[in-house]
């Protein structure tokens, strides 16, 4: 038997029993004729003790153990004199009487401990070692549990788990497709799914009624921070539902998962109009763990002679509580932060609400105390607060203010990793204008149902979608919509999106064809599973919640992919190597 117990299992109650443990050597220490070895496995760490005076040979053997050797130790559990309250096994140690080296290890390229000295690249290259660290392992274990609980909830609610193919043709979710050349069909390519969207809709046509899948999706996007070219969704679809049915079912899913795994009651789940989210938070995924909502100041700040405000479509501010004592340097720092290209503000106006009831602003030249007081009143500011104001084009000013609000929330410690605030954002526009390309794009995807018919609507931008986003702590963790299930309406939407009849038939003829054979009304949603796990784990990045992630350039550093292929492979796949294409 390799082991009787795991390295995370033994407690004071077990004192006196003989045990066998197997695991990796985390570190060894020699101290006053004794050798201590920390042995680690997935379950934890246990201290082994070797005593020079009882068995010198054995102790010598232990002294030679290197980091990450795989060992087996037999011995007796005994109470520690020097207990370690930070370790669940910290009350005991094993007095070892037999040690077997199961496999030696080279010196690892970085410390395989919670606090490691390895940089990102090195850890990615040796991901199998990085994954040995208990904290990283715990993330992967959390992921497993979230998947289990999601499955449990969905199965209890009568959902069927059904797989859909990976070698398909394009499903538009707004990214580029990864394509796979077909050897058997010269010159033709499969696309990897950006999501199972069209298949899950077809499953509704087939009568499966309630579907889910924990499924990989592939999107060839420029990798902005913390995106992965392949990622996982909890993908769901239901027939005979309205928006309200979906909201309740999937609120239930999130509640269940949080309760089961974190013992957290999510409390009331707010619902917010897209328009309000933009007006009050400048974002369609507001972080509602804190207030600091926008106040529009056009009526009190314009036409007083300050040209910048007068020329602006929107003058908007936030009130940072208790920041009225910010120094000149801090305010300049904030202004510079806003002027960085990522934010792109031209400037930042501030008003300090002094404790004595007076105001000090960066625009004192244009506005008197009475006027500044009117702003402060409108913003609900108290002495000691700081007003921060931007102006300009409505969309841009909101965007900039949205970033500033998050930054101030961060500085004030209002974005707590262990606090969870979920909300639905509803009533999205159906279409958004791509000015560069001079056309309309779907806000969600082209299968989303408009709230009303649109024969009579002049401005396409005003058409609302029957779509919803589920937002958690400022992250979109799920999104979905009620779908179009009639051929005519679907054709009309493709037409609005600038697709010719031939094009929509070629790309989505199969789906529209299916709609002609009794497609039931249906709708669904998909959760970003990696992100959900990261938030539940209190982490910023999804990378450590994926066993084998890719880096920011979409590379797997460990297996070194993507990589070149042989000339024969090119030939077999009927594609030309790069060199020939260049000729
Ligand atoms: N397929 C959609 C997505 O990936 C989700 C949905 O509409 O159900 O965002």
Coordinates of C-alpha atoms and ligand atoms in Angstrom, one line a residue:
X1 CA 0.0 0.0 0.0
X2 CA 1.5 3.4 -1.0
X3 CA -0.3 5.3 1.7
X4 CA -2.7 4.9 4.6
X5 CA -3.5 8.6 4.8
X6 CA -3.1 11.7 2.8
X7 CA -0.7 14.6 3.7
X8 CA -3.6 16.7 4.8
X9 CA -5.4 14.3 7.0
X10 CA -3.7 13.5 10.3
X11 CA -4.7 15.3 13.5
X12 CA -3.9 15.1 17.2
X13 CA -6.6 12.4 17.6
X14 CA -4.4 10.2 15.4
X15 CA -1.5 10.4 17.8
X16 CA 0.1 7.0 18.4
X17 CA -1.0 5.2 15.2
X18 CA 1.4 3.9 12.6
X19 CA 0.9 5.5 9.2
X20 CA 2.3 5.5 5.7
X21 CA 2.4 8.7 3.7
X22 CA 3.4 9.4 0.1
X23 CA 4.1 12.7 -1.5
X24 CA 6.6 15.4 -2.6
X25 CA 9.3 16.9 -0.5
X26 CA 8.5 20.5 -0.2
X27 CA 11.5 21.4 2.0
X28 CA 13.9 19.8 4.5
X29 CA 15.5 21.4 7.6
X30 CA 18.3 20.1 9.8
X31 CA 18.1 21.3 13.4
X32 CA 20.0 20.1 16.4
X33 CA 20.4 16.5 15.4
X34 CA 17.0 16.3 13.9
X35 CA 15.8 16.5 10.3
X36 CA 12.4 17.9 9.4
X37 CA 10.9 17.2 6.0
X38 CA 7.6 18.7 4.8
X39 CA 5.9 16.3 2.6
X40 CA 3.1 17.5 0.3
X41 CA 0.2 16.2 -1.7
X42 CA -3.1 17.5 -3.0
X43 CA -4.6 17.4 0.4
X44 CA -2.0 19.3 2.4
X45 CA 1.4 19.2 4.1
X46 CA 2.6 17.0 6.9
X47 CA 5.9 17.3 8.8
X48 CA 8.2 14.2 9.0
X49 CA 10.8 13.9 11.7
X50 CA 14.1 12.0 11.6
X51 CA 16.3 11.7 14.7
X52 CA 20.1 11.3 14.4
X53 CA 20.3 9.7 17.8
X54 CA 17.7 7.0 17.1
X55 CA 18.7 6.1 13.5
X56 CA 21.7 7.9 12.0
X57 CA 21.5 6.1 8.7
X58 CA 17.9 7.0 8.1
X59 CA 18.5 10.6 9.1
X60 CA 21.4 10.8 6.7
X61 CA 19.1 9.5 4.0
X62 CA 16.6 12.2 4.8
X63 CA 19.3 14.9 4.7
X64 CA 20.0 13.9 1.1
X65 CA 16.4 14.4 -0.1
X66 CA 16.0 17.2 -2.6
X67 CA 13.0 19.4 -3.3
X68 CA 10.2 17.6 -5.2
X69 CA 11.6 14.1 -4.6
X70 CA 8.7 11.7 -4.4
X71 CA 8.9 9.7 -1.2
X72 CA 7.1 7.2 1.0
X73 CA 7.5 7.4 4.7
X74 CA 6.3 5.0 7.4
X75 CA 6.2 6.0 11.0
X76 CA 4.2 7.0 14.1
X77 CA 2.0 10.0 14.5
X78 CA 3.0 12.1 17.5
X79 CA 2.1 15.4 19.1
X80 CA 4.4 18.3 18.2
X81 CA 6.1 20.3 20.9
X82 CA 6.3 23.2 18.5
X83 CA 2.8 23.4 17.0
X84 CA 2.1 25.3 13.8
X85 CA -1.4 26.9 14.0
X86 CA -1.3 27.9 10.3
X87 CA -1.3 24.3 9.2
X88 CA -4.4 21.9 9.6
X89 CA -1.9 19.2 10.4
X90 CA 0.2 21.5 12.5
X91 CA -0.4 19.8 15.8
X92 CA 1.3 16.6 14.8
X93 CA 4.4 15.2 13.1
X94 CA 5.4 11.7 11.9
X95 CA 8.4 10.0 13.7
X96 CA 9.7 8.2 10.6
X97 CA 11.2 4.7 10.8
X98 CA 11.2 3.8 7.1
X99 CA 11.9 6.0 4.1
X100 CA 11.6 5.0 0.5
X101 CA 12.6 7.3 -2.4
X102 CA 9.9 6.6 -5.1
X103 CA 11.5 8.9 -7.6
X104 CA 14.1 11.6 -7.5
X105 CA 13.7 15.1 -9.0
X106 CA 15.9 17.6 -10.6
X107 CA 16.1 20.9 -8.8
X108 CA 12.8 22.6 -9.8
X109 CA 13.1 25.9 -11.7
X110 CA 11.1 27.8 -9.1
X111 CA 9.9 27.2 -5.5
X112 CA 6.9 24.9 -5.5
X113 CA 5.3 26.7 -2.6
X114 CA 2.3 29.0 -2.2
X115 CA 4.7 32.0 -2.3
X116 CA 6.8 31.2 -5.3
X117 CA 9.8 33.0 -6.8
X118 CA 8.9 31.9 -10.4
X119 CA 7.9 34.5 -13.0
X120 CA 4.9 34.0 -15.2
X121 CA 6.7 32.6 -18.2
X122 CA 8.7 30.1 -16.2
X123 CA 5.6 28.9 -14.4
X124 CA 3.7 28.6 -17.7
X125 CA 6.6 26.6 -19.2
X126 CA 6.6 24.2 -16.2
X127 CA 2.9 24.4 -15.6
X128 CA 2.8 20.8 -14.2
X129 CA 5.0 22.0 -11.4
X130 CA 3.1 25.2 -10.9
X131 CA 0.0 23.1 -10.6
X132 CA 1.6 21.3 -7.7
X133 CA 1.4 24.4 -5.6
X134 CA -1.4 24.0 -3.1
X135 CA -3.0 27.4 -3.8
X136 CA -3.1 26.8 -7.6
X137 CA -4.4 23.3 -7.0
X138 CA -7.1 24.7 -4.8
X139 CA -8.3 26.9 -7.7
X140 CA -8.6 23.9 -9.9
X141 CA -10.4 22.0 -7.2
X142 CA -12.8 25.0 -6.7
X143 CA -13.5 24.9 -10.5
X144 CA -14.3 21.2 -10.2
X145 CA -16.8 21.9 -7.4
X146 CA -18.4 24.8 -9.2
X147 CA -18.9 22.5 -12.2
X148 CA -20.4 19.8 -10.0
X149 CA -22.8 22.1 -8.3
X150 CA -23.9 23.7 -11.5
X151 CA -24.5 20.3 -12.9
X152 CA -26.4 19.2 -9.8
X153 CA -28.7 22.3 -10.0
X154 CA -29.4 21.9 -13.7
X155 CA -30.0 18.2 -13.5
X156 CA -32.3 18.7 -10.5
X157 CA -34.2 21.1 -12.7
X158 CA -34.6 18.6 -15.5
X159 CA -31.9 19.9 -17.9
X160 CA -30.2 17.4 -20.2
X161 CA -26.5 17.6 -20.8
X162 CA -25.9 17.2 -24.5
X163 CA -22.7 17.5 -26.5
X164 CA -22.5 19.5 -29.7
X165 CA -19.8 19.3 -32.3
X166 CA -16.5 21.2 -32.4
X167 CA -15.9 20.9 -36.1
X168 CA -18.6 23.1 -37.5
X169 CA -19.1 26.3 -39.5
X170 CA -19.1 29.8 -38.2
X171 CA -21.3 30.7 -35.3
X172 CA -21.1 34.5 -35.0
X173 CA -20.4 35.8 -31.5
X174 CA -18.5 38.8 -32.8
X175 CA -15.0 37.3 -32.9
X176 CA -12.9 35.7 -35.6
X177 CA -13.2 31.9 -36.1
X178 CA -10.4 29.5 -35.6
X179 CA -10.5 27.3 -38.7
X180 CA -9.4 23.7 -39.4
X181 CA -8.5 22.6 -42.9
X182 CA -10.3 19.4 -44.1
X183 CA -8.1 16.8 -45.6
X184 CA -11.0 14.9 -47.1
X185 CA -12.6 18.0 -48.6
X186 CA -9.9 19.8 -50.4
X187 CA -9.9 23.5 -50.0
X188 CA -12.6 23.4 -47.4
X189 CA -12.4 24.4 -43.7
X190 CA -14.3 23.7 -40.6
X191 CA -14.6 26.5 -38.0
X192 CA -14.4 25.8 -34.3
X193 CA -17.5 27.0 -32.4
X194 CA -17.4 30.5 -30.9
X195 CA -20.3 29.0 -28.9
X196 CA -22.8 26.2 -29.5
X197 CA -25.5 28.8 -30.2
X198 CA -27.0 27.4 -33.4
X199 CA -26.8 23.8 -32.2
X200 CA -28.6 24.5 -28.9
X201 CA -31.3 26.3 -30.8
X202 CA -31.7 23.3 -33.0
X203 CA -31.9 21.1 -29.9
X204 CA -34.9 23.1 -29.0
X205 CA -36.5 22.5 -32.4
X206 CA -35.8 18.8 -31.7
X207 CA -37.8 19.0 -28.5
X208 CA -35.1 18.6 -25.8
X209 CA -36.7 21.5 -24.0
X210 CA -34.0 22.1 -21.4
X211 CA -30.3 21.7 -22.5
X212 CA -27.0 22.5 -20.9
X213 CA -23.4 21.8 -21.6
X214 CA -20.2 22.8 -19.9
X215 CA -18.4 23.5 -23.1
X216 CA -15.3 24.8 -24.6
X217 CA -15.6 27.8 -27.0
X218 CA -13.0 29.2 -29.3
X219 CA -12.6 32.8 -30.3
X220 CA -9.7 34.2 -32.3
X221 CA -9.5 37.7 -30.7
X222 CA -6.7 40.0 -30.1
X223 CA -6.0 38.9 -26.6
X224 CA -6.9 41.8 -24.4
X225 CA -6.0 41.4 -20.8
X226 CA -7.2 38.1 -19.3
X227 CA -8.9 36.6 -22.3
X228 CA -8.1 33.1 -23.5
X229 CA -8.6 31.9 -27.1
X230 CA -10.3 28.8 -25.7
X231 CA -12.5 29.2 -22.7
X232 CA -15.4 27.4 -21.0
X233 CA -19.1 28.3 -20.8
X234 CA -22.0 26.8 -18.9
X235 CA -24.2 26.9 -21.9
X236 CA -28.0 26.6 -21.5
X237 CA -31.2 26.8 -23.5
X238 CA -34.9 26.4 -22.7
X239 CA -38.1 26.1 -24.7
X240 CA -41.4 27.7 -23.9
X241 CA -39.9 30.5 -21.8
X242 CA -40.1 34.2 -21.4
X243 CA -37.4 36.4 -20.1
X244 CA -38.7 36.2 -16.6
X245 CA -38.5 32.4 -16.6
X246 CA -34.8 32.6 -17.6
X247 CA -34.0 35.2 -15.0
X248 CA -35.5 33.1 -12.2
X249 CA -33.9 29.8 -13.3
X250 CA -30.4 31.2 -13.6
X251 CA -30.6 33.5 -10.6
X252 CA -31.3 30.2 -8.9
X253 CA -28.3 28.6 -10.4
X254 CA -26.0 31.3 -9.2
X255 CA -27.6 31.3 -5.8
X256 CA -27.2 27.6 -5.5
X257 CA -23.6 27.6 -6.5
X258 CA -22.7 30.4 -4.0
X259 CA -24.6 28.8 -1.2
X260 CA -23.2 25.3 -1.8
X261 CA -19.6 26.3 -2.2
X262 CA -19.1 29.5 -0.3
X263 CA -22.0 29.4 2.1
X264 CA -22.9 32.9 0.8
X265 CA -26.5 34.1 0.4
X266 CA -26.5 36.4 -2.6
X267 CA -29.4 38.4 -1.2
X268 CA -31.6 40.5 -3.5
X269 CA -30.6 40.4 -7.1
X270 CA -31.2 43.8 -8.6
X271 CA -32.5 44.5 -12.1
X272 CA -31.3 47.5 -14.0
X273 CA -32.1 48.9 -17.3
X274 CA -29.2 49.1 -19.8
X275 CA -29.9 52.9 -20.1
X276 CA -29.7 53.4 -16.4
X277 CA -26.5 51.4 -16.1
X278 CA -24.9 53.7 -18.7
X279 CA -26.3 56.8 -17.1
X280 CA -25.4 56.0 -13.5
X281 CA -22.3 53.9 -13.9
X282 CA -21.1 54.5 -17.4
X283 CA -20.9 50.8 -18.0
X284 CA -23.2 47.9 -19.0
X285 CA -21.6 45.8 -16.3
X286 CA -21.7 48.1 -13.2
X287 CA -19.9 47.1 -10.1
X288 CA -22.7 47.6 -7.6
X289 CA -20.7 46.7 -4.5
X290 CA -20.5 50.5 -3.9
X291 CA -22.6 53.5 -4.8
X292 CA -20.7 56.6 -6.0
X293 CA -23.2 56.8 -8.9
X294 CA -22.9 59.5 -11.6
X295 CA -24.7 62.9 -11.2
X296 CA -25.3 64.9 -14.4
X297 CA -24.6 68.5 -13.8
X298 CA -25.5 70.2 -17.1
X299 CA -28.2 72.3 -15.6
X300 CA -26.1 73.7 -12.8
X301 CA -22.7 73.9 -14.5
X302 CA -23.4 75.1 -18.0
X303 CA -23.8 78.7 -19.3
X304 CA -21.7 80.2 -16.5
X305 CA -18.8 81.2 -18.8
X306 CA -16.7 78.0 -18.6
X307 CA -16.3 77.2 -22.3
X308 CA -15.2 73.6 -21.8
X309 CA -18.4 72.8 -20.0
X310 CA -20.6 74.9 -22.3
X311 CA -19.4 73.1 -25.3
X312 CA -19.9 69.7 -23.7
X313 CA -22.8 67.3 -24.4
X314 CA -22.5 66.0 -20.9
X315 CA -21.1 67.3 -17.6
X316 CA -21.0 64.5 -15.1
X317 CA -19.5 64.0 -11.7
X318 CA -19.0 61.6 -8.9
X319 CA -18.7 62.3 -5.2
X320 CA -15.8 60.5 -3.5
X321 CA -16.7 60.4 0.2
X322 CA -14.0 61.6 2.6
X323 CA -11.5 62.5 -0.1
X324 CA -11.8 66.2 0.4
X325 CA -8.3 66.2 2.0
X326 CA -6.6 65.0 -1.2
X327 CA -3.4 66.9 -1.7
X328 CA -2.5 68.9 -4.8
X329 CA -0.2 66.1 -5.7
X330 CA -2.8 63.4 -5.3
X331 CA -5.2 65.5 -7.5
X332 CA -2.6 66.0 -10.1
X333 CA -1.9 62.3 -10.0
X334 CA -5.6 61.6 -10.6
X335 CA -5.7 64.1 -13.5
X336 CA -2.7 62.4 -15.1
X337 CA -4.3 59.0 -14.6
X338 CA -7.4 60.3 -16.5
X339 CA -5.3 61.7 -19.3
X340 CA -3.5 58.4 -20.0
X341 CA -4.3 57.1 -23.5
X342 CA -6.3 54.2 -22.0
X343 CA -8.8 56.6 -20.5
X344 CA -8.2 59.6 -22.8
X345 CA -9.8 62.4 -20.8
X346 CA -8.7 65.9 -21.6
X347 CA -8.8 66.9 -18.0
X348 CA -10.5 66.5 -14.6
X349 CA -12.3 69.1 -12.7
X350 CA -12.3 68.8 -8.9
X351 CA -14.2 70.5 -6.1
X352 CA -13.0 69.9 -2.5
X353 CA -15.8 70.3 0.0
X354 CA -13.9 71.8 3.0
X355 CA -14.8 71.0 6.5
X356 CA -15.8 74.7 7.2
X357 CA -18.4 74.6 4.5
X358 CA -16.4 76.4 1.8
X359 CA -15.3 75.0 -1.5
X360 CA -12.0 74.9 -3.3
X361 CA -12.1 73.9 -7.0
X362 CA -9.9 73.8 -10.0
X363 CA -12.4 76.1 -11.8
X364 CA -12.6 78.8 -9.1
X365 CA -12.0 81.4 -11.8
X366 CA -15.4 80.5 -13.4
X367 CA -17.6 79.5 -10.5
X368 CA -18.3 81.2 -7.2
X369 CA -19.0 79.5 -3.9
X370 CA -22.8 79.6 -4.4
X371 CA -22.5 77.7 -7.7
X372 CA -20.1 75.2 -6.3
X373 CA -22.5 74.7 -3.4
X374 CA -25.3 74.0 -5.9
X375 CA -23.2 71.2 -7.5
X376 CA -22.3 69.7 -4.1
X377 CA -26.0 69.8 -3.1
X378 CA -27.0 68.1 -6.3
X379 CA -24.4 65.4 -5.7
X380 CA -25.4 64.9 -2.0
X381 CA -21.9 65.9 -0.9
X382 CA -20.9 66.6 2.7
X383 CA -18.0 68.6 4.1
X384 CA -14.9 66.5 3.7
X385 CA -16.0 65.0 0.3
X386 CA -14.4 65.5 -3.1
X387 CA -16.3 66.0 -6.3
X388 CA -14.7 64.8 -9.5
X389 CA -16.1 66.0 -12.8
X390 CA -15.5 65.3 -16.5
X391 CA -17.3 66.7 -19.6
X392 CA -17.5 66.2 -23.3
X393 CA -19.2 63.8 -25.7
X394 CA -21.8 61.8 -23.7
X395 CA -20.5 58.4 -24.5
X396 CA -16.9 59.3 -23.9
X397 CA -17.5 61.2 -20.7
X398 CA -19.5 58.3 -19.3
X399 CA -16.8 55.8 -20.2
X400 CA -14.1 57.9 -18.6
X401 CA -16.1 58.5 -15.5
X402 CA -16.9 54.8 -15.4
X403 CA -13.2 54.1 -15.1
X404 CA -12.6 56.8 -12.6
X405 CA -15.4 55.5 -10.4
X406 CA -13.9 52.1 -10.3
X407 CA -10.5 53.5 -9.6
X408 CA -11.9 55.6 -6.7
X409 CA -13.8 52.5 -5.4
X410 CA -10.5 50.6 -5.5
X411 CA -8.6 53.4 -3.6
X412 CA -11.4 53.6 -1.0
X413 CA -11.4 49.8 -0.5
X414 CA -15.0 49.5 -1.6
X415 CA -14.4 46.6 -4.0
X416 CA -14.0 43.8 -1.6
X417 CA -13.1 40.4 -3.0
X418 CA -15.2 38.6 -0.4
X419 CA -18.4 40.7 -1.1
X420 CA -20.7 39.6 -3.9
X421 CA -23.3 41.7 -5.7
X422 CA -25.1 40.3 -8.6
X423 CA -27.6 42.1 -10.9
X424 CA -29.4 41.7 -14.2
X425 CA -28.9 44.3 -16.8
X426 CA -32.0 44.3 -19.1
X427 CA -33.4 46.1 -22.2
X428 CA -30.2 46.2 -24.2
X429 CA -30.4 47.8 -27.6
X430 CA -30.7 45.2 -30.4
X431 CA -28.1 46.8 -32.6
X432 CA -25.0 49.0 -32.3
X433 CA -23.5 51.2 -34.9
X434 CA -20.1 50.4 -36.2
X435 CA -19.2 53.8 -37.5
X436 CA -16.0 52.7 -39.1
X437 CA -17.6 49.9 -41.1
X438 CA -20.7 52.0 -41.7
X439 CA -23.1 49.3 -40.6
X440 CA -25.2 47.9 -37.7
X441 CA -23.9 45.0 -35.6
X442 CA -25.9 42.9 -33.2
X443 CA -25.3 43.9 -29.6
X444 CA -25.7 40.3 -28.5
X445 CA -25.9 38.0 -31.6
X446 CA -28.1 37.9 -34.7
X447 CA -30.5 35.3 -33.2
X448 CA -31.6 37.7 -30.5
X449 CA -35.3 38.6 -30.5
X450 CA -36.3 42.3 -30.8
X451 CA -38.8 43.4 -28.2
X452 CA -41.2 44.6 -30.8
X453 CA -41.5 44.4 -34.6
X454 CA -39.6 47.1 -36.3
X455 CA -41.5 48.1 -39.4
X456 CA -42.5 51.4 -37.9
X457 CA -39.3 52.3 -36.1
X458 CA -37.2 55.1 -37.7
X459 CA -34.0 54.8 -35.7
X460 CA -32.7 51.3 -35.6
X461 CA -30.6 52.2 -32.6
X462 CA -33.8 52.6 -30.6
X463 CA -34.9 49.0 -31.1
X464 CA -34.6 47.1 -27.8
X465 CA -33.6 43.4 -27.6
X466 CA -35.1 40.7 -25.4
X467 CA -31.6 40.2 -24.0
X468 CA -30.1 40.1 -20.5
X469 CA -26.7 40.1 -18.9
X470 CA -25.9 38.7 -15.5
X471 CA -23.3 40.9 -13.8
X472 CA -21.3 40.0 -10.7
X473 CA -19.0 42.5 -9.0
X474 CA -18.5 44.5 -12.3
X475 CA -18.0 41.5 -14.5
X476 CA -20.4 40.1 -17.1
X477 CA -20.6 36.5 -15.9
X478 CA -23.5 35.5 -18.2
X479 CA -25.4 36.8 -21.1
X480 CA -28.3 35.5 -23.2
X481 CA -31.5 36.3 -24.9
X482 CA -34.9 35.1 -26.0
X483 CA -34.4 34.0 -29.6
X484 CA -36.1 34.5 -32.9
X485 CA -37.9 31.3 -33.8
X486 CA -39.6 32.4 -37.1
X487 CA -37.9 32.3 -40.4
X488 CA -39.4 35.6 -41.5
X489 CA -38.2 37.6 -38.6
X490 CA -34.7 36.0 -38.7
X491 CA -34.4 36.9 -42.4
X492 CA -35.4 40.4 -41.6
X493 CA -32.7 40.7 -38.9
X494 CA -30.0 39.4 -41.2
X495 CA -31.2 42.0 -43.8
X496 CA -30.8 44.7 -41.2
X497 CA -27.3 43.5 -40.5
X498 CA -26.5 44.1 -44.2
X499 CA -26.5 40.4 -45.2
X500 CA -27.7 39.5 -48.7
X501 CA -30.4 36.8 -49.0
X502 CA -27.8 34.5 -50.6
X503 CA -25.3 35.1 -47.8
X504 CA -27.8 34.5 -45.0
X505 CA -29.1 31.4 -46.7
X506 CA -25.5 30.1 -47.2
X507 CA -24.5 30.7 -43.6
X508 CA -27.7 30.0 -41.7
X509 CA -30.0 28.3 -44.1
X510 CA -30.0 25.2 -41.9
X511 CA -31.2 27.2 -38.9
X512 CA -33.9 29.1 -40.8
X513 CA -34.9 25.9 -42.5
X514 CA -35.4 24.3 -39.1
X515 CA -37.6 27.2 -38.0
X516 CA -40.0 26.1 -40.7
X517 CA -40.6 22.8 -39.0
X518 CA -42.3 23.8 -35.8
X519 CA -39.6 25.6 -33.8
X520 CA -40.9 26.4 -30.3
X521 CA -40.4 29.8 -28.7
X522 CA -37.1 29.5 -26.9
X523 CA -34.3 31.4 -25.1
X524 CA -31.1 30.8 -23.2
X525 CA -28.0 32.0 -21.6
X526 CA -24.3 31.2 -21.2
X527 CA -22.1 31.7 -18.2
X528 CA -18.4 32.4 -18.5
X529 CA -17.3 29.6 -16.4
X530 CA -13.6 30.5 -16.0
X531 CA -14.5 34.0 -14.9
X532 CA -17.2 32.8 -12.5
X533 CA -14.6 30.5 -10.8
X534 CA -12.0 33.3 -10.6
X535 CA -14.5 35.6 -8.9
X536 CA -15.6 32.9 -6.5
X537 CA -11.9 32.3 -5.8
X538 CA -11.4 36.0 -5.1
X539 CA -8.9 36.4 -7.9
X540 CA -8.5 38.9 -10.7
X541 CA -7.2 36.6 -13.4
X542 CA -8.9 33.5 -15.0
X543 CA -5.6 32.0 -15.8
X544 CA -5.0 30.3 -12.6
X545 CA -8.4 28.7 -12.7
X546 CA -7.6 26.9 -16.0
X547 CA -5.3 23.9 -15.7
X548 CA -3.4 24.6 -18.9
X549 CA -3.9 28.2 -20.0
X550 CA -2.3 30.1 -22.8
X551 CA -0.3 33.3 -22.4
X552 CA -1.2 36.7 -23.6
X553 CA 0.0 35.9 -27.2
X554 CA -2.2 32.9 -27.3
X555 CA 0.7 30.5 -26.9
X556 CA 1.0 27.4 -24.8
X557 CA 4.5 27.8 -23.4
X558 CA 4.7 24.3 -22.2
X559 CA 4.0 22.3 -25.3
X560 CA 5.1 25.3 -27.5
X561 CA 2.0 25.7 -29.5
X562 CA 1.1 26.9 -32.1
X563 CA 4.0 25.5 -34.1
X564 CA 5.0 24.8 -37.7
X565 CA 3.8 21.8 -39.5
X566 CA 5.6 19.5 -42.0
X567 CA 5.5 20.0 -45.8
X568 CA 3.6 16.7 -46.1
X569 CA 0.9 18.0 -43.7
X570 CA 0.5 21.1 -45.9
X571 CA 0.2 18.9 -49.0
X572 CA -2.3 16.5 -47.3
X573 CA -4.4 19.5 -46.2
X574 CA -4.3 21.0 -49.7
X575 CA -2.9 24.3 -48.4
X576 CA 0.2 26.1 -49.4
X577 CA 3.1 26.6 -47.0
X578 CA 3.8 30.3 -46.1
X579 CA 6.9 30.5 -48.4
X580 CA 4.9 29.5 -51.5
X581 CA 2.1 31.9 -50.6
X582 CA 4.6 34.7 -50.5
X583 CA 6.0 33.9 -54.0
Ligands
LIG1 N1 -24.2 32.1 -27.2 C1 -24.2 33.3 -26.4 C2 -22.8 33.7 -26.0 O1 -21.8 33.0 -26.2 C3 -25.0 33.1 -25.1 C4 -26.4 32.9 -25.4 O2 -27.0 33.8 -26.1 O3 -27.0 32.0 -24.8 O4 -22.6 34.8 -25.5

